[in-house]
Amino acid sequence: MDPLDRPVAPAPPQGLTPPPPTNKKPTDKKPANSKLVGPRAFKLLWDAHSVTGIVIGLGLFVIFYAGAFALYRGELHAWADPAMRIAEVNVSVDAAVAPLLAERPPVVGSDISVNWQVRERSYYYVRYETAVGDTTEIIAATISPQTGEVISEGNRGFRSDLSEILYKLHFFGQGGFWGEVVAGFVAVFFLFAVVSGILIHLRKLPKDWHTFRPRVKLRSALADAHTVLGLIGLPFAAMYAISGAFLALLLILLAPTVIVVFGGDATKVDPLVNGYVMPEHELTGRPAEMLPFEAYLDHLPASWDEAGVKPTVVVIHGWGDEAAIAQVYGDATRSLTAGPQVIMRASTGEVLAQSNPTVGTALGGTTAALVNLHYARMGPGTPIAKVLYFFLALATAAVILTGNILWVLVRRPKDPRATPRLHRVLARLTVGVGCGLVAAVPVLFLTTAALPIDLADLKAWENVALFGTWGVLVAAAFVGPSAVWAARWQLALGGVLSLVVPLAGGALGGAWTWTSASLGLWGLVTVDVGFLLMGAALLWTAGRLKPDPLAPALAGDGTAADAPPSLVAS
């Protein structure tokens, strides 16, 4: 262009003087890229992170929120059933099991398993087959080690389903095998979301680590919470993504190896896991007297004591037969990778095979380590680890929900009324699934406390209480002026109900917090304190969500920045 054709800058208006000239020299240097990757790769990572989080977000929230309660599976059994609040052991396992075996003896040649009182389990548990006319039935009984009385029989030996409902929900166990497979693939995509999130925020980690502004506008507060909680729980989230995917998809991962390498014979994988070859034990048909269950512990190798291994389960294969074997499982409290096992002759206690009590095989050790990490089994440090896991699981659940809402807010148009219907549905669904589950869980606890523990249909009512309440709250999230309005009252409802749970446990179930503490039942104390803290946190959060539909607060560039709660209105 000719210099004479260039546009001339207009003169400043009257009364205004032009800015003074600067001495800065023009430079050709481009601003340094603040991202770890190029702009195109960063946009792809951002989109992949967002889409992955949206697709799996709600399912992942359920996994982590239910998983926080699943950590206290044994403690929740005791909270639900007063007979399982056992403060001391007065009866040996043989004395406790003997009356049941005498009344309904096991089928000769069948398997019988007996579980000791270990870890969070406060009871004995026995399972076997007994003859009923021309057929057989499964006996599954829970027995008190304090009184020797049978607490419950059938359906895993529990009278209440409270703990099992939340435990199964953690891996979609209500859907059977395929539900667990879905949970495994959700964990795989979660790992991708974690990695992409790291790459997105890596350059800003020092700043994001301590930037949390809960009193600013909604979008900024959510973004800060999403980033800070995500960074704090990053190692935990990565560990859970890897261990959850591995454990849920283990059968699928091993299937090609079994088919190609072992010709479809799954039993050939056992030595790779256990570290020993199972001895042959073809039944002879000749009867033999089995040793008492406690007697097998006397025949354990000395290396178990040296390694601090505690026996947990004895399984007798071929009960009453001369060739029967006893398989003893142990809990290696000083090792994350060992899964100790000993095989004995059931009639004599002769040791036939055993695994290393301190170090597992490559496959068995990996599996044991992932199981122990996943369930916070850290030996003497288990109680502290479980508390830490509990809060990290809740923090991760919060990261997931805030990510969903941020996805909607960032894509909000200038005019809130022009929000795509899909975005509105996502916001409402996020509130219903997330906040609804938060309120439905204490309803489950209150139902268990209010109904008699020996009620025949107690388990059915517990399922209705959780899933029925949850379904109603999901539907209710689509009613009202905005998604945030629904979130406020559902969080407040969950907070009030959570505060009531410890009171109901004491008034209706006899488990007052101070009574549990005096008996040394610290698991029950943990449940009560956890609900009190959760109730206070939920009410505080509900109070912080204050919609302001008259203040759109749009950014100057036309994008929704610091969008108020009204922008998720329907």
Coordinates of C-alpha atoms in Angstrom, one line a residue:
M1 CA 0.0 0.0 0.0
D2 CA 1.2 3.5 -0.9
P3 CA 2.0 5.6 2.2
L4 CA -0.3 8.3 1.0
D5 CA -3.2 5.8 0.9
R6 CA -2.8 4.8 4.6
P7 CA -5.6 6.0 6.9
V8 CA -4.8 8.9 9.1
A9 CA -5.5 8.6 12.8
P10 CA -8.3 10.9 13.8
A11 CA -7.4 13.9 16.0
P12 CA -8.2 13.6 19.6
P13 CA -11.5 15.3 20.7
Q14 CA -11.4 18.8 22.1
G15 CA -10.2 19.0 25.7
L16 CA -8.3 15.7 25.4
T17 CA -4.6 15.4 24.9
P18 CA -3.0 12.4 23.2
P19 CA -1.0 10.1 25.4
P20 CA 2.7 10.8 25.8
P21 CA 5.0 8.9 23.5
T22 CA 6.7 5.9 24.9
N23 CA 10.3 5.0 24.6
K24 CA 9.6 1.3 24.2
K25 CA 11.1 -0.1 21.0
P26 CA 9.0 -2.4 18.9
T27 CA 9.9 -6.0 19.1
D28 CA 9.3 -9.0 16.9
K29 CA 9.3 -11.5 19.8
K30 CA 6.0 -13.4 20.3
P31 CA 4.6 -13.9 23.8
A32 CA 5.8 -17.1 25.4
N33 CA 3.4 -20.0 25.1
S34 CA 2.0 -20.5 28.6
K35 CA 0.8 -23.9 27.8
L36 CA 2.7 -27.2 27.8
V37 CA 1.6 -28.0 24.3
G38 CA 0.7 -26.0 21.2
P39 CA -2.6 -24.2 20.8
R40 CA -4.1 -26.9 18.5
A41 CA -3.1 -29.8 20.8
F42 CA -4.2 -27.8 23.9
K43 CA -7.7 -27.3 22.3
L44 CA -7.9 -31.0 21.5
L45 CA -6.9 -31.9 25.0
W46 CA -9.4 -29.5 26.5
D47 CA -12.2 -30.8 24.4
A48 CA -11.3 -34.5 25.1
H49 CA -11.1 -33.8 28.8
S50 CA -14.4 -32.1 28.8
V51 CA -16.3 -34.6 26.7
T52 CA -14.8 -37.5 28.6
G53 CA -15.8 -36.0 31.9
I54 CA -19.3 -35.3 30.7
V55 CA -19.8 -38.8 29.3
I56 CA -18.6 -40.7 32.4
G57 CA -19.2 -37.9 35.0
L58 CA -22.4 -39.0 36.7
G59 CA -21.4 -42.7 36.8
L60 CA -18.1 -41.7 38.2
F61 CA -19.7 -39.6 40.8
V62 CA -21.8 -42.6 42.0
I63 CA -18.7 -44.8 42.1
F64 CA -16.7 -42.4 44.3
Y65 CA -19.6 -41.3 46.5
A66 CA -20.7 -44.9 47.2
G67 CA -17.1 -45.9 47.5
A68 CA -16.6 -43.5 50.4
F69 CA -19.2 -45.5 52.4
A70 CA -17.9 -48.9 51.1
L71 CA -14.7 -48.2 52.9
Y72 CA -16.6 -48.8 56.1
R73 CA -18.5 -51.9 55.0
G74 CA -17.9 -53.8 58.3
E75 CA -18.6 -50.8 60.5
L76 CA -21.9 -50.2 58.6
H77 CA -23.0 -53.8 59.3
A78 CA -22.5 -53.1 63.0
W79 CA -24.3 -49.7 62.7
A80 CA -27.3 -51.4 61.1
D81 CA -27.5 -54.5 63.3
P82 CA -27.1 -54.2 67.1
A83 CA -26.1 -57.9 67.3
M84 CA -23.0 -57.1 65.4
R85 CA -21.7 -54.5 67.9
I86 CA -19.2 -56.9 69.4
A87 CA -16.9 -55.5 72.0
E88 CA -15.0 -58.7 73.0
V89 CA -14.5 -62.3 71.9
N90 CA -15.6 -65.0 74.4
V91 CA -16.3 -68.0 72.1
S92 CA -13.8 -69.8 69.8
V93 CA -14.8 -70.4 66.2
D94 CA -15.1 -74.1 66.7
A95 CA -17.5 -73.7 69.7
A96 CA -19.5 -71.2 67.7
V97 CA -19.8 -73.3 64.6
A98 CA -20.2 -76.8 66.2
P99 CA -24.0 -76.5 67.1
L100 CA -24.8 -75.5 63.5
L101 CA -22.8 -78.3 62.0
A102 CA -24.3 -80.8 64.3
E103 CA -27.9 -79.7 63.6
R104 CA -27.4 -79.5 59.8
P105 CA -24.2 -81.3 58.8
P106 CA -22.3 -80.5 55.6
V107 CA -22.7 -82.7 52.6
V108 CA -19.8 -85.2 52.4
G109 CA -17.4 -84.2 49.6
S110 CA -18.6 -80.6 49.5
D111 CA -16.8 -77.4 50.4
I112 CA -17.1 -75.4 53.7
S113 CA -15.6 -72.1 54.5
V114 CA -15.2 -70.4 57.9
N115 CA -14.2 -66.7 58.3
W116 CA -12.5 -65.4 61.4
Q117 CA -13.0 -62.0 63.1
V118 CA -10.5 -59.9 61.2
R119 CA -10.1 -56.4 59.8
E120 CA -13.4 -54.6 60.0
R121 CA -15.4 -57.9 60.4
S122 CA -16.7 -58.3 63.9
Y123 CA -18.3 -61.7 63.5
Y124 CA -17.7 -65.3 62.5
Y125 CA -19.1 -66.4 59.1
V126 CA -19.7 -69.9 57.9
R127 CA -20.9 -71.1 54.5
Y128 CA -21.5 -74.7 53.3
E129 CA -24.0 -77.1 51.7
T130 CA -26.4 -79.3 53.7
A131 CA -28.8 -82.0 52.6
V132 CA -32.5 -81.4 52.6
G133 CA -34.3 -84.5 51.4
D134 CA -33.1 -85.3 47.9
T135 CA -31.7 -81.8 47.4
T136 CA -29.2 -79.5 49.0
E137 CA -29.3 -75.9 50.3
I138 CA -26.7 -73.3 51.1
I139 CA -26.2 -72.4 54.7
A140 CA -24.7 -68.9 55.1
A141 CA -24.7 -67.9 58.8
T142 CA -23.2 -65.0 60.8
I143 CA -22.3 -66.0 64.4
S144 CA -21.4 -63.7 67.3
P145 CA -18.0 -64.4 68.8
Q146 CA -19.2 -62.8 72.0
T147 CA -22.2 -65.0 72.7
G148 CA -21.8 -67.9 70.1
E149 CA -25.4 -67.3 68.9
V150 CA -26.4 -67.3 65.2
I151 CA -27.1 -63.7 64.3
S152 CA -28.6 -64.3 60.9
E153 CA -28.8 -66.9 58.1
G154 CA -29.3 -66.6 54.4
N155 CA -28.4 -63.9 51.9
R156 CA -24.7 -63.7 53.0
G157 CA -25.8 -64.0 56.7
F158 CA -26.9 -60.4 57.1
R159 CA -30.3 -59.1 58.4
S160 CA -29.8 -55.6 57.0
D161 CA -28.7 -54.8 53.4
L162 CA -27.6 -51.3 54.2
S163 CA -23.8 -51.9 53.8
E164 CA -24.1 -54.3 50.9
I165 CA -26.3 -51.8 48.9
L166 CA -23.7 -49.1 49.1
Y167 CA -20.8 -51.5 48.5
K168 CA -22.4 -52.9 45.3
L169 CA -23.3 -49.5 44.1
H170 CA -19.6 -48.6 44.2
F171 CA -19.0 -50.9 41.2
F172 CA -22.5 -51.1 39.8
G173 CA -22.9 -54.5 41.4
Q174 CA -26.7 -54.3 41.1
G175 CA -26.2 -54.9 37.4
G176 CA -24.2 -58.2 38.0
F177 CA -21.1 -59.0 35.9
W178 CA -21.9 -56.5 33.2
G179 CA -22.5 -53.7 35.7
E180 CA -19.0 -54.3 37.0
V181 CA -17.6 -54.3 33.5
V182 CA -19.2 -50.9 32.9
A183 CA -17.6 -49.6 36.1
G184 CA -14.3 -50.9 34.8
F185 CA -14.5 -49.0 31.5
V186 CA -15.7 -45.9 33.4
A187 CA -12.4 -46.2 35.4
V188 CA -10.4 -46.4 32.2
F189 CA -11.9 -43.2 30.8
F190 CA -11.5 -41.6 34.2
L191 CA -7.7 -42.3 33.9
F192 CA -7.7 -40.5 30.5
A193 CA -9.6 -37.6 32.1
V194 CA -7.0 -37.4 34.9
V195 CA -4.0 -37.5 32.4
S196 CA -5.5 -34.8 30.1
G197 CA -6.4 -32.6 33.1
I198 CA -2.7 -32.8 34.2
L199 CA -1.5 -31.7 30.8
I200 CA -4.0 -28.9 30.7
H201 CA -3.1 -27.5 34.2
L202 CA 0.6 -28.5 34.4
R203 CA 2.0 -25.0 33.7
K204 CA -0.4 -23.4 36.2
L205 CA 0.0 -25.8 39.0
P206 CA 1.9 -23.4 41.4
K207 CA -0.9 -20.8 41.0
D208 CA -3.9 -23.2 40.9
W209 CA -2.7 -25.1 44.0
H210 CA -3.5 -22.2 46.4
T211 CA -6.2 -20.3 44.4
F212 CA -9.5 -20.9 46.0
R213 CA -12.1 -18.1 46.2
P214 CA -15.3 -19.5 47.6
R215 CA -16.9 -16.0 48.1
V216 CA -16.6 -14.9 44.5
K217 CA -19.1 -15.5 41.7
L218 CA -20.4 -19.0 41.0
R219 CA -18.3 -19.9 38.0
S220 CA -15.0 -18.7 39.5
A221 CA -15.8 -20.5 42.8
L222 CA -16.7 -23.7 40.9
A223 CA -13.6 -23.5 38.7
D224 CA -11.4 -23.0 41.8
A225 CA -13.0 -25.9 43.7
H226 CA -12.7 -28.1 40.6
T227 CA -9.0 -27.4 40.2
V228 CA -7.9 -27.3 43.8
L229 CA -9.8 -30.4 44.9
G230 CA -8.6 -32.1 41.7
L231 CA -5.0 -31.3 42.4
I232 CA -5.2 -32.3 46.1
G233 CA -6.8 -35.7 45.2
L234 CA -4.7 -36.3 42.1
P235 CA -2.6 -39.2 43.4
F236 CA -5.7 -40.7 44.9
A237 CA -7.7 -40.4 41.8
A238 CA -5.0 -41.9 39.6
M239 CA -4.5 -44.8 42.0
Y240 CA -8.3 -45.5 42.0
A241 CA -8.6 -45.2 38.3
I242 CA -5.8 -47.8 37.7
S243 CA -6.8 -50.2 40.5
G244 CA -10.5 -49.9 39.8
A245 CA -10.1 -50.6 36.1
F246 CA -7.7 -53.5 36.8
L247 CA -9.9 -55.2 39.4
A248 CA -13.2 -54.7 37.5
L249 CA -11.8 -55.9 34.2
L250 CA -9.4 -58.6 35.4
L251 CA -11.4 -61.4 34.0
I252 CA -11.6 -59.7 30.6
L253 CA -7.9 -58.9 30.7
L254 CA -7.0 -62.5 31.6
A255 CA -9.4 -64.1 29.0
P256 CA -7.0 -63.8 26.0
T257 CA -4.1 -65.3 28.0
V258 CA -6.3 -68.2 29.2
I259 CA -7.5 -68.9 25.7
V260 CA -4.3 -68.5 23.8
V261 CA -1.6 -69.7 26.2
F262 CA -3.5 -72.2 28.4
G263 CA -6.0 -73.5 25.9
G264 CA -9.0 -72.2 27.8
D265 CA -8.1 -73.9 31.1
A266 CA -8.5 -71.2 33.7
T267 CA -7.1 -73.4 36.5
K268 CA -3.6 -73.1 35.0
V269 CA -3.6 -69.4 35.8
D270 CA -3.9 -70.1 39.6
P271 CA -0.1 -70.9 40.0
L272 CA 0.7 -67.5 38.5
V273 CA -1.5 -65.8 41.1
N274 CA -1.0 -68.0 44.2
G275 CA 2.7 -68.9 43.7
Y276 CA 2.1 -72.6 44.2
V277 CA 0.6 -75.6 42.4
M278 CA -2.6 -76.9 43.9
P279 CA -2.0 -80.6 44.9
E280 CA -4.2 -83.3 43.5
H281 CA -7.0 -84.2 45.8
E282 CA -9.4 -86.6 44.0
L283 CA -12.1 -87.7 46.4
T284 CA -11.7 -91.4 47.5
G285 CA -15.2 -91.9 49.0
R286 CA -13.6 -93.1 52.2
P287 CA -14.7 -91.1 55.2
A288 CA -12.3 -89.3 57.5
E289 CA -12.5 -87.1 60.5
M290 CA -11.7 -83.4 59.9
L291 CA -9.5 -81.5 62.3
P292 CA -11.1 -78.7 64.3
F293 CA -10.8 -75.3 62.5
E294 CA -8.6 -73.8 65.2
A295 CA -6.2 -76.8 64.8
Y296 CA -5.2 -75.8 61.3
L297 CA -3.8 -72.6 62.7
D298 CA -1.4 -74.7 64.9
H299 CA 0.0 -76.3 61.7
L300 CA 0.8 -73.0 60.0
P301 CA 4.4 -72.4 59.0
A302 CA 6.6 -70.4 61.4
S303 CA 7.2 -67.9 58.6
W304 CA 3.6 -66.6 59.1
D305 CA 4.3 -65.5 62.7
E306 CA 7.6 -64.0 61.5
A307 CA 5.8 -62.0 58.8
G308 CA 3.0 -60.9 61.0
V309 CA 0.4 -62.8 59.0
K310 CA -3.1 -63.2 60.5
P311 CA -5.3 -66.2 59.4
T312 CA -8.6 -65.0 57.9
V313 CA -10.4 -67.9 56.2
V314 CA -10.2 -71.7 56.2
V315 CA -11.8 -73.5 53.2
I316 CA -12.1 -77.3 53.3
H317 CA -12.4 -78.8 49.9
G318 CA -14.1 -82.3 50.1
W319 CA -15.4 -82.2 53.6
G320 CA -15.4 -85.6 55.4
D321 CA -13.4 -87.4 52.7
E322 CA -10.0 -88.9 53.2
A323 CA -8.5 -86.8 50.4
A324 CA -10.0 -83.5 51.6
I325 CA -7.6 -80.5 51.8
A326 CA -7.8 -77.4 53.9
Q327 CA -6.9 -74.0 52.3
V328 CA -5.9 -71.3 54.8
Y329 CA -5.8 -67.7 53.7
G330 CA -3.9 -65.0 55.6
D331 CA -3.8 -61.2 55.9
A332 CA -0.2 -60.0 55.4
T333 CA -0.4 -56.8 57.6
R334 CA 3.2 -55.9 56.9
S335 CA 3.1 -56.3 53.1
L336 CA 1.0 -54.8 50.3
T337 CA 2.0 -57.4 47.7
A338 CA 1.7 -60.8 49.6
G339 CA -1.4 -63.0 49.6
P340 CA -0.4 -65.8 51.9
Q341 CA -2.0 -69.2 51.5
V342 CA -1.3 -72.7 52.9
I343 CA -2.7 -76.0 51.7
M344 CA -2.9 -78.8 54.3
R345 CA -4.3 -82.3 54.5
A346 CA -7.6 -81.7 56.1
S347 CA -7.5 -84.8 58.3
T348 CA -3.9 -84.5 59.6
G349 CA -2.8 -80.8 59.1
E350 CA 0.2 -81.9 56.9
V351 CA 1.4 -78.9 54.9
L352 CA 1.2 -79.8 51.1
A353 CA 1.9 -76.4 49.5
Q354 CA 2.2 -72.8 50.4
S355 CA 2.9 -69.3 49.0
N356 CA 5.5 -66.8 50.2
P357 CA 4.0 -64.9 53.1
T358 CA 6.0 -61.7 52.4
V359 CA 6.3 -61.4 48.6
G360 CA 3.7 -62.3 46.0
T361 CA 4.2 -63.4 42.4
A362 CA 4.2 -60.9 39.6
L363 CA 0.5 -61.3 38.9
G364 CA -0.5 -62.2 42.4
G365 CA 1.6 -59.5 44.0
T366 CA 0.2 -56.9 41.6
T367 CA -3.3 -58.0 42.3
A368 CA -2.8 -58.0 46.0
A369 CA -1.2 -54.6 46.0
L370 CA -4.0 -53.1 44.0
V371 CA -6.6 -54.7 46.2
N372 CA -4.9 -53.4 49.4
L373 CA -4.5 -49.9 48.0
H374 CA -8.1 -49.9 46.7
Y375 CA -9.6 -50.8 50.0
A376 CA -7.2 -48.9 52.2
R377 CA -5.7 -52.0 53.8
M378 CA -2.5 -50.6 55.3
G379 CA -1.9 -52.8 58.3
P380 CA -1.7 -50.8 61.5
G381 CA -2.3 -47.6 59.6
T382 CA -5.6 -48.8 58.1
P383 CA -7.9 -46.6 60.3
I384 CA -6.0 -43.4 59.4
A385 CA -5.9 -44.5 55.7
K386 CA -9.7 -45.1 55.7
V387 CA -10.4 -41.6 57.0
L388 CA -8.1 -40.1 54.4
Y389 CA -9.6 -42.1 51.7
F390 CA -13.1 -41.1 52.8
F391 CA -12.5 -37.4 52.5
L392 CA -10.5 -37.8 49.2
A393 CA -13.4 -39.9 47.7
L394 CA -15.9 -37.1 48.6
A395 CA -13.5 -34.5 47.2
T396 CA -13.2 -36.4 44.0
A397 CA -17.0 -36.7 43.8
A398 CA -17.2 -32.9 44.2
V399 CA -14.6 -32.4 41.4
I400 CA -16.8 -34.4 39.1
L401 CA -20.0 -32.5 39.8
T402 CA -18.3 -29.1 39.5
G403 CA -16.8 -30.2 36.2
N404 CA -20.3 -30.9 34.8
I405 CA -21.7 -27.6 35.9
L406 CA -18.7 -25.7 34.6
W407 CA -19.1 -27.4 31.2
V408 CA -22.6 -25.9 31.0
L409 CA -21.6 -22.4 32.3
V410 CA -18.7 -22.0 30.0
R411 CA -20.9 -22.7 27.0
R412 CA -23.7 -20.4 28.1
P413 CA -24.9 -17.9 25.5
K414 CA -25.3 -14.2 26.2
D415 CA -29.1 -14.6 26.6
P416 CA -29.8 -17.3 29.2
R417 CA -33.0 -18.1 27.5
A418 CA -31.1 -19.3 24.4
T419 CA -29.4 -22.1 26.3
P420 CA -29.5 -25.3 24.3
R421 CA -32.0 -27.8 25.7
L422 CA -29.3 -30.5 26.0
H423 CA -27.3 -28.2 28.3
R424 CA -30.3 -27.5 30.5
V425 CA -31.1 -31.3 30.8
L426 CA -27.4 -31.9 31.7
A427 CA -27.5 -29.3 34.5
R428 CA -30.7 -30.7 35.9
L429 CA -29.6 -34.3 35.6
T430 CA -26.3 -33.4 37.4
V431 CA -28.2 -31.9 40.3
G432 CA -30.7 -34.8 40.5
V433 CA -28.1 -37.6 40.3
G434 CA -25.5 -35.9 42.5
C435 CA -27.4 -34.0 45.1
G436 CA -30.2 -36.6 45.0
L437 CA -27.9 -39.4 46.0
V438 CA -26.4 -37.2 48.7
A439 CA -29.9 -36.8 50.2
A440 CA -31.0 -40.4 49.5
V441 CA -28.1 -42.1 51.4
P442 CA -29.2 -40.7 54.8
V443 CA -32.8 -41.7 54.0
L444 CA -31.4 -45.3 53.7
F445 CA -29.8 -45.0 57.1
L446 CA -32.9 -43.6 58.7
T447 CA -35.0 -46.3 57.3
T448 CA -32.7 -49.0 58.7
A449 CA -32.8 -47.3 62.1
A450 CA -36.6 -46.9 62.1
L451 CA -37.6 -50.4 61.0
P452 CA -37.1 -53.5 63.2
I453 CA -33.9 -55.3 62.4
D454 CA -35.7 -58.7 62.3
L455 CA -38.4 -57.4 59.9
A456 CA -38.8 -60.0 57.1
D457 CA -38.9 -57.4 54.3
L458 CA -36.2 -55.1 55.8
K459 CA -33.9 -55.5 52.8
A460 CA -36.6 -54.7 50.3
W461 CA -37.6 -51.6 52.2
E462 CA -33.9 -50.5 52.4
N463 CA -33.6 -50.8 48.6
V464 CA -36.8 -48.9 48.1
A465 CA -35.6 -46.2 50.5
L466 CA -32.4 -45.5 48.6
F467 CA -33.3 -46.0 45.0
G468 CA -36.9 -44.8 45.4
T469 CA -35.8 -41.6 47.1
W470 CA -33.1 -41.1 44.6
G471 CA -35.4 -41.5 41.7
V472 CA -37.9 -39.0 43.1
L473 CA -35.2 -36.5 43.7
V474 CA -33.8 -36.9 40.1
A475 CA -37.3 -36.1 38.8
A476 CA -37.7 -33.2 41.2
A477 CA -34.5 -31.6 39.9
F478 CA -36.4 -30.9 36.7
V479 CA -39.0 -28.9 38.5
G480 CA -38.6 -25.3 39.6
P481 CA -37.0 -22.1 38.3
S482 CA -33.4 -23.2 38.0
A483 CA -31.0 -26.1 38.4
V484 CA -29.2 -24.2 41.2
W485 CA -32.5 -23.7 43.0
A486 CA -33.0 -27.5 42.9
A487 CA -29.4 -28.0 44.1
R488 CA -29.9 -25.6 47.0
W489 CA -32.9 -27.4 48.5
Q490 CA -31.6 -30.9 47.8
L491 CA -28.3 -30.2 49.4
A492 CA -30.1 -28.6 52.4
L493 CA -32.3 -31.7 52.6
G494 CA -29.2 -33.9 52.5
G495 CA -27.6 -31.8 55.2
V496 CA -30.5 -31.9 57.6
L497 CA -31.0 -35.6 57.1
S498 CA -27.3 -36.3 57.6
L499 CA -27.4 -34.5 61.0
V500 CA -30.4 -36.6 62.0
V501 CA -28.7 -39.9 61.3
P502 CA -26.5 -40.0 64.5
L503 CA -29.6 -39.1 66.6
A504 CA -31.7 -41.8 65.0
G505 CA -28.9 -44.3 65.4
G506 CA -28.9 -43.6 69.2
A507 CA -32.6 -43.1 69.8
L508 CA -33.8 -45.9 67.6
G509 CA -30.8 -48.3 67.4
G510 CA -29.1 -47.7 70.8
A511 CA -25.9 -46.7 69.1
W512 CA -25.3 -43.3 70.8
T513 CA -21.9 -41.9 69.9
W514 CA -20.7 -41.8 73.6
T515 CA -21.9 -45.4 74.2
S516 CA -20.0 -46.7 71.2
A517 CA -16.9 -44.9 72.4
S518 CA -17.1 -46.4 75.8
L519 CA -17.3 -49.9 74.3
G520 CA -14.4 -49.2 72.0
L521 CA -16.6 -49.4 68.9
W522 CA -14.7 -46.7 67.1
G523 CA -16.1 -47.7 63.7
L524 CA -19.6 -46.6 64.9
V525 CA -18.1 -43.3 66.3
T526 CA -16.5 -42.7 62.9
V527 CA -19.9 -43.2 61.1
D528 CA -21.6 -40.7 63.5
V529 CA -18.8 -38.1 63.2
G530 CA -18.7 -38.5 59.4
F531 CA -22.4 -37.7 59.1
L532 CA -22.2 -34.7 61.4
L533 CA -19.4 -33.3 59.3
M534 CA -21.1 -34.0 56.0
G535 CA -24.4 -32.5 57.3
A536 CA -22.6 -29.2 58.2
A537 CA -20.7 -29.1 54.9
L538 CA -23.9 -29.7 52.9
L539 CA -25.8 -27.0 54.7
W540 CA -22.9 -24.5 54.3
T541 CA -22.7 -25.3 50.5
A542 CA -26.5 -24.9 50.1
G543 CA -26.2 -21.5 51.8
R544 CA -23.5 -20.4 49.5
L545 CA -25.6 -21.0 46.3
K546 CA -27.5 -17.7 46.0
P547 CA -29.1 -17.3 42.6
D548 CA -29.3 -13.8 41.2
P549 CA -31.3 -14.0 37.9
L550 CA -31.2 -10.2 37.5
A551 CA -27.4 -10.0 37.3
P552 CA -26.2 -11.9 34.1
A553 CA -22.6 -10.6 34.6
L554 CA -21.5 -11.3 31.0
A555 CA -17.9 -10.8 30.0
G556 CA -17.0 -8.0 27.6
D557 CA -16.1 -10.4 24.8
G558 CA -19.6 -11.9 24.8
T559 CA -18.8 -15.1 26.6
A560 CA -20.3 -16.1 29.9
A561 CA -17.7 -15.3 32.6
D562 CA -18.4 -15.6 36.3
A563 CA -21.9 -16.6 35.3
P564 CA -24.5 -16.5 38.1
P565 CA -26.7 -19.5 39.0
S566 CA -29.5 -18.0 36.9
L567 CA -27.6 -19.0 33.8
V568 CA -28.5 -22.7 34.4
A569 CA -32.2 -21.9 34.6
S570 CA -34.6 -23.8 32.5

